[in-house]
PDB file of C-alpha atoms in Angstrom:
ATOM      1  CA  UNK A  56       3.168  -0.087  25.677  1.00  0.00           C
ATOM      2  CA  UNK A  57       3.891   1.888  28.845  1.00  0.00           C
ATOM      3  CA  UNK A  58       6.879   4.212  29.116  1.00  0.00           C
ATOM      4  CA  UNK A  59       8.292   5.424  32.394  1.00  0.00           C
ATOM      5  CA  UNK A  60       8.522   9.139  32.721  1.00  0.00           C
ATOM      6  CA  UNK A  61      12.056  10.473  32.826  1.00  0.00           C
ATOM      7  CA  UNK A  62      13.170  14.017  33.444  1.00  0.00           C
ATOM      8  CA  UNK A  63      15.974  13.878  30.888  1.00  0.00           C
ATOM      9  CA  UNK A  64      13.960  13.151  27.731  1.00  0.00           C
ATOM     10  CA  UNK A  65      13.966  16.829  26.770  1.00  0.00           C
ATOM     11  CA  UNK A  66      17.721  16.932  27.275  1.00  0.00           C
ATOM     12  CA  UNK A  67      18.200  13.850  25.122  1.00  0.00           C
ATOM     13  CA  UNK A  68      15.967  15.269  22.398  1.00  0.00           C
ATOM     14  CA  UNK A  69      17.928  18.526  22.365  1.00  0.00           C
ATOM     15  CA  UNK A  70      20.956  16.614  21.016  1.00  0.00           C
ATOM     16  CA  UNK A  71      19.018  16.205  17.756  1.00  0.00           C
ATOM     17  CA  UNK A  72      17.872  19.846  17.544  1.00  0.00           C
ATOM     18  CA  UNK A  73      18.419  21.164  14.015  1.00  0.00           C
ATOM     19  CA  UNK A  74      18.848  17.623  12.674  1.00  0.00           C
ATOM     20  CA  UNK A  75      15.764  15.465  13.085  1.00  0.00           C
ATOM     21  CA  UNK A  76      14.108  17.275  16.009  1.00  0.00           C
ATOM     22  CA  UNK A  77      12.550  20.728  16.090  1.00  0.00           C
ATOM     23  CA  UNK A  78      12.100  22.408  19.482  1.00  0.00           C
ATOM     24  CA  UNK A  79       8.992  24.597  19.329  1.00  0.00           C
ATOM     25  CA  UNK A  80       9.184  25.800  22.921  1.00  0.00           C
ATOM     26  CA  UNK A  81      10.764  29.135  22.016  1.00  0.00           C
ATOM     27  CA  UNK A  82       9.013  29.920  18.712  1.00  0.00           C
ATOM     28  CA  UNK A  83       5.462  30.856  17.789  1.00  0.00           C
ATOM     29  CA  UNK A  84       5.493  29.788  14.135  1.00  0.00           C
ATOM     30  CA  UNK A  85       7.285  26.963  12.326  1.00  0.00           C
ATOM     31  CA  UNK A  86       9.411  28.199   9.411  1.00  0.00           C
ATOM     32  CA  UNK A  87       9.164  25.330   6.923  1.00  0.00           C
ATOM     33  CA  UNK A  88      11.844  26.645   4.567  1.00  0.00           C
ATOM     34  CA  UNK A  89      14.305  26.993   7.432  1.00  0.00           C
ATOM     35  CA  UNK A  90      13.494  23.589   8.935  1.00  0.00           C
ATOM     36  CA  UNK A  91      14.317  21.521   5.836  1.00  0.00           C
ATOM     37  CA  UNK A  92      17.280  21.509   3.464  1.00  0.00           C
ATOM     38  CA  UNK A  93      14.992  21.327   0.409  1.00  0.00           C
ATOM     39  CA  UNK A  94      11.851  23.298  -0.381  1.00  0.00           C
ATOM     40  CA  UNK A  95       9.444  20.410  -1.015  1.00  0.00           C
ATOM     41  CA  UNK A  96       5.798  19.525  -0.305  1.00  0.00           C
ATOM     42  CA  UNK A  97       5.198  18.885   3.412  1.00  0.00           C
ATOM     43  CA  UNK A  98       3.123  16.031   4.851  1.00  0.00           C
ATOM     44  CA  UNK A  99       2.279  15.555   8.544  1.00  0.00           C
ATOM     45  CA  UNK A 100       1.493  12.601  10.741  1.00  0.00           C
ATOM     46  CA  UNK A 101      -0.253  13.560  13.967  1.00  0.00           C
ATOM     47  CA  UNK A 102       0.473  11.045  16.718  1.00  0.00           C
ATOM     48  CA  UNK A 103       3.394   9.387  14.944  1.00  0.00           C
ATOM     49  CA  UNK A 104       4.524   7.191  17.861  1.00  0.00           C
ATOM     50  CA  UNK A 105       7.958   5.695  17.195  1.00  0.00           C
ATOM     51  CA  UNK A 106       7.829   7.042  13.643  1.00  0.00           C
ATOM     52  CA  UNK A 107       7.899   3.739  11.759  1.00  0.00           C
ATOM     53  CA  UNK A 108       5.185   4.670   9.264  1.00  0.00           C
ATOM     54  CA  UNK A 109       6.569   8.125   8.529  1.00  0.00           C
ATOM     55  CA  UNK A 110      10.167   6.918   8.302  1.00  0.00           C
ATOM     56  CA  UNK A 111       9.195   4.439   5.590  1.00  0.00           C
ATOM     57  CA  UNK A 112       7.418   7.183   3.657  1.00  0.00           C
ATOM     58  CA  UNK A 113      10.520   9.380   3.934  1.00  0.00           C
ATOM     59  CA  UNK A 114      12.751   6.584   2.617  1.00  0.00           C
ATOM     60  CA  UNK A 115      10.495   5.984  -0.365  1.00  0.00           C
ATOM     61  CA  UNK A 116       9.810   9.613  -1.241  1.00  0.00           C
ATOM     62  CA  UNK A 117      12.918  11.828  -0.959  1.00  0.00           C
ATOM     63  CA  UNK A 118      11.072  14.497  -2.974  1.00  0.00           C
ATOM     64  CA  UNK A 119       8.630  15.053  -0.077  1.00  0.00           C
ATOM     65  CA  UNK A 120       9.285  16.516   3.389  1.00  0.00           C
ATOM     66  CA  UNK A 121       7.660  14.815   6.384  1.00  0.00           C
ATOM     67  CA  UNK A 122       6.920  16.020   9.895  1.00  0.00           C
ATOM     68  CA  UNK A 123       5.904  13.732  12.759  1.00  0.00           C
ATOM     69  CA  UNK A 124       3.981  15.170  15.710  1.00  0.00           C
ATOM     70  CA  UNK A 125       4.075  13.231  18.980  1.00  0.00           C
ATOM     71  CA  UNK A 126       3.389  14.352  22.580  1.00  0.00           C
ATOM     72  CA  UNK A 127       5.055  11.333  24.226  1.00  0.00           C
ATOM     73  CA  UNK A 128       8.730  12.295  24.515  1.00  0.00           C
ATOM     74  CA  UNK A 129       9.857   8.690  25.057  1.00  0.00           C
ATOM     75  CA  UNK A 130       8.335   7.641  21.734  1.00  0.00           C
ATOM     76  CA  UNK A 131       9.575  10.817  20.097  1.00  0.00           C
ATOM     77  CA  UNK A 132      13.153  10.106  21.151  1.00  0.00           C
ATOM     78  CA  UNK A 133      13.027   6.722  19.404  1.00  0.00           C
ATOM     79  CA  UNK A 134      11.726   8.343  16.222  1.00  0.00           C
ATOM     80  CA  UNK A 135      14.315  11.137  16.035  1.00  0.00           C
ATOM     81  CA  UNK A 136      17.120   8.684  16.830  1.00  0.00           C
ATOM     82  CA  UNK A 137      16.146   6.368  13.971  1.00  0.00           C
ATOM     83  CA  UNK A 138      15.875   9.249  11.512  1.00  0.00           C
ATOM     84  CA  UNK A 139      19.285  10.558  12.572  1.00  0.00           C
ATOM     85  CA  UNK A 140      20.942   7.141  12.257  1.00  0.00           C
ATOM     86  CA  UNK A 141      19.698   6.897   8.664  1.00  0.00           C
ATOM     87  CA  UNK A 142      20.763  10.483   7.823  1.00  0.00           C
ATOM     88  CA  UNK A 143      17.344  11.277   6.379  1.00  0.00           C
ATOM     89  CA  UNK A 144      17.148  14.980   5.571  1.00  0.00           C
ATOM     90  CA  UNK A 145      13.458  15.029   4.582  1.00  0.00           C
ATOM     91  CA  UNK A 146      11.942  14.088   7.938  1.00  0.00           C
ATOM     92  CA  UNK A 147      11.679  15.943  11.250  1.00  0.00           C
ATOM     93  CA  UNK A 148       9.784  15.439  14.495  1.00  0.00           C
ATOM     94  CA  UNK A 149       8.201  17.847  16.963  1.00  0.00           C
ATOM     95  CA  UNK A 150       6.321  17.693  20.244  1.00  0.00           C
ATOM     96  CA  UNK A 151       3.195  19.816  20.618  1.00  0.00           C
ATOM     97  CA  UNK A 152      -0.543  19.572  21.119  1.00  0.00           C
ATOM     98  CA  UNK A 153      -2.392  19.118  17.809  1.00  0.00           C
ATOM     99  CA  UNK A 154      -5.147  21.428  19.070  1.00  0.00           C
ATOM    100  CA  UNK A 155      -2.703  24.273  18.382  1.00  0.00           C
ATOM    101  CA  UNK A 156      -1.803  23.168  14.865  1.00  0.00           C
ATOM    102  CA  UNK A 157      -3.110  26.361  13.260  1.00  0.00           C
ATOM    103  CA  UNK A 158      -0.801  28.390  15.527  1.00  0.00           C
ATOM    104  CA  UNK A 159       2.452  26.759  14.413  1.00  0.00           C
ATOM    105  CA  UNK A 160       1.753  26.599  10.667  1.00  0.00           C
ATOM    106  CA  UNK A 161       0.917  29.181   8.048  1.00  0.00           C
ATOM    107  CA  UNK A 162      -2.069  28.690   5.776  1.00  0.00           C
ATOM    108  CA  UNK A 163      -1.199  26.297   2.980  1.00  0.00           C
ATOM    109  CA  UNK A 164       2.023  24.980   4.568  1.00  0.00           C
ATOM    110  CA  UNK A 165       0.831  21.367   4.490  1.00  0.00           C
ATOM    111  CA  UNK A 166      -0.295  19.214   1.563  1.00  0.00           C
ATOM    112  CA  UNK A 167      -1.454  16.112   3.478  1.00  0.00           C
ATOM    113  CA  UNK A 168      -2.250  15.018   7.032  1.00  0.00           C
ATOM    114  CA  UNK A 169      -2.097  11.409   8.224  1.00  0.00           C
ATOM    115  CA  UNK A 170      -4.003  10.245  11.305  1.00  0.00           C
ATOM    116  CA  UNK A 171      -3.102   6.676  12.223  1.00  0.00           C
ATOM    117  CA  UNK A 172      -4.847   4.905  15.124  1.00  0.00           C
ATOM    118  CA  UNK A 173      -5.671   8.046  17.050  1.00  0.00           C
ATOM    119  CA  UNK A 174      -7.024   7.900  20.607  1.00  0.00           C
ATOM    120  CA  UNK A 175     -10.768   7.054  20.255  1.00  0.00           C
ATOM    121  CA  UNK A 176     -11.811   9.062  23.352  1.00  0.00           C
ATOM    122  CA  UNK A 177     -14.854   6.771  23.830  1.00  0.00           C
ATOM    123  CA  UNK A 178     -16.761   8.838  26.402  1.00  0.00           C
ATOM    124  CA  UNK A 179     -19.394  11.122  24.867  1.00  0.00           C
ATOM    125  CA  UNK A 180     -18.207  14.169  26.815  1.00  0.00           C
ATOM    126  CA  UNK A 181     -14.753  13.762  25.258  1.00  0.00           C
ATOM    127  CA  UNK A 182     -15.825  13.584  21.608  1.00  0.00           C
ATOM    128  CA  UNK A 183     -14.480  17.055  20.849  1.00  0.00           C
ATOM    129  CA  UNK A 184     -11.016  15.744  21.727  1.00  0.00           C
ATOM    130  CA  UNK A 185     -11.116  13.235  18.898  1.00  0.00           C
ATOM    131  CA  UNK A 186      -8.645  14.194  16.179  1.00  0.00           C
ATOM    132  CA  UNK A 187     -11.396  13.777  13.579  1.00  0.00           C
ATOM    133  CA  UNK A 188     -13.968  15.951  15.308  1.00  0.00           C
ATOM    134  CA  UNK A 189     -15.278  18.978  13.415  1.00  0.00           C
ATOM    135  CA  UNK A 190     -13.184  21.211  15.659  1.00  0.00           C
ATOM    136  CA  UNK A 191      -9.956  19.542  14.529  1.00  0.00           C
ATOM    137  CA  UNK A 192     -11.051  19.147  10.901  1.00  0.00           C
ATOM    138  CA  UNK A 193     -11.527  22.918  10.767  1.00  0.00           C
ATOM    139  CA  UNK A 194      -8.005  23.462  12.079  1.00  0.00           C
ATOM    140  CA  UNK A 195      -6.564  21.088   9.470  1.00  0.00           C
ATOM    141  CA  UNK A 196      -8.398  22.929   6.709  1.00  0.00           C
ATOM    142  CA  UNK A 197      -6.644  26.142   7.745  1.00  0.00           C
ATOM    143  CA  UNK A 198      -3.109  24.765   7.342  1.00  0.00           C
ATOM    144  CA  UNK A 199      -3.656  22.512   4.290  1.00  0.00           C
ATOM    145  CA  UNK A 200      -2.967  23.789   0.790  1.00  0.00           C
ATOM    146  CA  UNK A 201      -5.347  23.350  -2.137  1.00  0.00           C
ATOM    147  CA  UNK A 202      -5.014  19.543  -1.975  1.00  0.00           C
ATOM    148  CA  UNK A 203      -6.872  19.480   1.388  1.00  0.00           C
ATOM    149  CA  UNK A 204      -5.818  15.832   1.766  1.00  0.00           C
ATOM    150  CA  UNK A 205      -6.554  13.833   4.925  1.00  0.00           C
ATOM    151  CA  UNK A 206      -5.885  10.094   5.376  1.00  0.00           C
ATOM    152  CA  UNK A 207      -7.255   8.340   8.452  1.00  0.00           C
ATOM    153  CA  UNK A 208      -6.761   4.746   9.690  1.00  0.00           C
ATOM    154  CA  UNK A 209      -8.174   3.076  12.790  1.00  0.00           C
ATOM    155  CA  UNK A 210      -9.160  -0.272  14.265  1.00  0.00           C
ATOM    156  CA  UNK A 211     -12.061   1.372  16.118  1.00  0.00           C
ATOM    157  CA  UNK A 212     -15.346   1.068  14.227  1.00  0.00           C
ATOM    158  CA  UNK A 213     -17.167   3.598  16.443  1.00  0.00           C
ATOM    159  CA  UNK A 214     -14.471   6.194  15.814  1.00  0.00           C
ATOM    160  CA  UNK A 215     -14.536   5.462  12.087  1.00  0.00           C
ATOM    161  CA  UNK A 216     -18.318   5.907  11.906  1.00  0.00           C
ATOM    162  CA  UNK A 217     -18.042   9.089  13.967  1.00  0.00           C
ATOM    163  CA  UNK A 218     -15.444  10.403  11.503  1.00  0.00           C
ATOM    164  CA  UNK A 219     -17.656   9.672   8.497  1.00  0.00           C
ATOM    165  CA  UNK A 220     -20.501  11.581  10.155  1.00  0.00           C
ATOM    166  CA  UNK A 221     -18.264  14.566  10.963  1.00  0.00           C
ATOM    167  CA  UNK A 222     -16.973  14.726   7.391  1.00  0.00           C
ATOM    168  CA  UNK A 223     -20.514  14.469   6.059  1.00  0.00           C
ATOM    169  CA  UNK A 224     -21.764  17.247   8.350  1.00  0.00           C
ATOM    170  CA  UNK A 225     -19.032  19.545   7.008  1.00  0.00           C
ATOM    171  CA  UNK A 226     -19.796  18.446   3.434  1.00  0.00           C
ATOM    172  CA  UNK A 227     -16.224  17.290   2.897  1.00  0.00           C
ATOM    173  CA  UNK A 228     -15.439  15.028  -0.051  1.00  0.00           C
ATOM    174  CA  UNK A 229     -14.683  11.326   0.470  1.00  0.00           C
ATOM    175  CA  UNK A 230     -12.125   9.948  -1.976  1.00  0.00           C
ATOM    176  CA  UNK A 231     -12.068   6.356  -0.718  1.00  0.00           C
ATOM    177  CA  UNK A 232     -13.425   4.244   2.153  1.00  0.00           C
ATOM    178  CA  UNK A 233     -12.132   0.815   3.205  1.00  0.00           C
ATOM    179  CA  UNK A 234     -13.927  -1.221   5.885  1.00  0.00           C
ATOM    180  CA  UNK A 235     -11.349  -4.025   5.892  1.00  0.00           C
ATOM    181  CA  UNK A 236      -8.216  -2.589   4.349  1.00  0.00           C
ATOM    182  CA  UNK A 237      -6.001  -5.663   4.383  1.00  0.00           C
ATOM    183  CA  UNK A 238      -8.573  -7.946   2.807  1.00  0.00           C
ATOM    184  CA  UNK A 239      -7.673  -6.316  -0.515  1.00  0.00           C
ATOM    185  CA  UNK A 240      -4.725  -6.823  -2.834  1.00  0.00           C
ATOM    186  CA  UNK A 241      -2.432  -3.875  -3.532  1.00  0.00           C
ATOM    187  CA  UNK A 242       0.706  -3.363  -5.559  1.00  0.00           C
ATOM    188  CA  UNK A 243       3.815  -4.115  -3.414  1.00  0.00           C
ATOM    189  CA  UNK A 244       4.859  -0.449  -3.330  1.00  0.00           C
ATOM    190  CA  UNK A 245       1.395   0.887  -2.388  1.00  0.00           C
ATOM    191  CA  UNK A 246       1.706   3.063   0.727  1.00  0.00           C
ATOM    192  CA  UNK A 247      -1.442   1.459   2.140  1.00  0.00           C
ATOM    193  CA  UNK A 248       0.766  -1.555   2.891  1.00  0.00           C
ATOM    194  CA  UNK A 249       3.036   0.475   5.185  1.00  0.00           C
ATOM    195  CA  UNK A 250       2.078  -0.662   8.686  1.00  0.00           C
ATOM    196  CA  UNK A 251       2.262   1.244  11.951  1.00  0.00           C
ATOM    197  CA  UNK A 252       3.256  -0.451  15.211  1.00  0.00           C
ATOM    198  CA  UNK A 253      -0.389  -0.535  16.331  1.00  0.00           C
ATOM    199  CA  UNK A 254      -1.540  -1.827  12.964  1.00  0.00           C
ATOM    200  CA  UNK A 255       0.760  -4.859  13.166  1.00  0.00           C
ATOM    201  CA  UNK A 256      -0.661  -5.677  16.595  1.00  0.00           C
ATOM    202  CA  UNK A 257      -4.283  -5.375  15.472  1.00  0.00           C
ATOM    203  CA  UNK A 258      -3.683  -7.442  12.348  1.00  0.00           C
ATOM    204  CA  UNK A 259      -2.164 -10.197  14.490  1.00  0.00           C
ATOM    205  CA  UNK A 260      -5.463 -10.205  16.393  1.00  0.00           C
ATOM    206  CA  UNK A 261      -7.387 -10.558  13.080  1.00  0.00           C
ATOM    207  CA  UNK A 262      -9.081  -7.179  13.592  1.00  0.00           C
ATOM    208  CA  UNK A 263     -10.279  -5.242  10.522  1.00  0.00           C
ATOM    209  CA  UNK A 264      -8.511  -1.987   9.736  1.00  0.00           C
ATOM    210  CA  UNK A 265     -10.676   0.932   8.613  1.00  0.00           C
ATOM    211  CA  UNK A 266      -9.241   3.589   6.308  1.00  0.00           C
ATOM    212  CA  UNK A 267     -10.531   6.643   4.496  1.00  0.00           C
ATOM    213  CA  UNK A 268      -9.116   9.384   2.350  1.00  0.00           C
ATOM    214  CA  UNK A 269     -10.908  12.713   2.247  1.00  0.00           C
ATOM    215  CA  UNK A 270     -10.628  16.210   0.824  1.00  0.00           C
ATOM    216  CA  UNK A 271     -11.451  18.807   3.457  1.00  0.00           C
ATOM    217  CA  UNK A 272     -13.479  21.163   1.306  1.00  0.00           C
ATOM    218  CA  UNK A 273     -16.370  21.603   3.715  1.00  0.00           C
ATOM    219  CA  UNK A 274     -17.803  24.315   5.916  1.00  0.00           C
ATOM    220  CA  UNK A 275     -15.426  25.543   8.627  1.00  0.00           C
ATOM    221  CA  UNK A 276     -18.151  27.498  10.423  1.00  0.00           C
ATOM    222  CA  UNK A 277     -20.102  24.532  11.803  1.00  0.00           C
TER     223      UNK A 277
END
């Protein structure tokens, strides 16, 4: 979906500052304890879009804090608005480049990272920009706590295979791998049944959804 650029998105987002939106433009490090009303485990979604997936997690799990990262301010505005309307105090949203994730978080701040339908960056010269490249995996390892939990979903088989190779090269640990996620039966409350906006579209086209869960225990010096 295309969104027209508008100069007042930042202004509109600022209305939610301190509620469901965190403005990182004037700070160098995110203070987790100050950002949330309760000191709880923190989980991130990088590239959260309109926030549908993360909002459902926040509704189901009030004992967990969630943070959505999205560079598109139009999408971000929809996410923070929905969270504010529901008065959810365990979810916030920010806008920044994920390549700087280790700058904004302290070591061990995060207990899980979700990557849902990330940009595949298909050209070979752009592979380092993929959010599952070794470069990014190393950054995630720095901010994750001892759980080192990463969950990745995509409709792109090439990106999924690339991700498996990157994890293998780092000697990370694979917890589960699904090559056609929705061909399986899950309990109704299983979080694997929470769909993103993109996921609904791909399922309507009968495309398989690939998913993996990994522990990032590998070598950060590759």
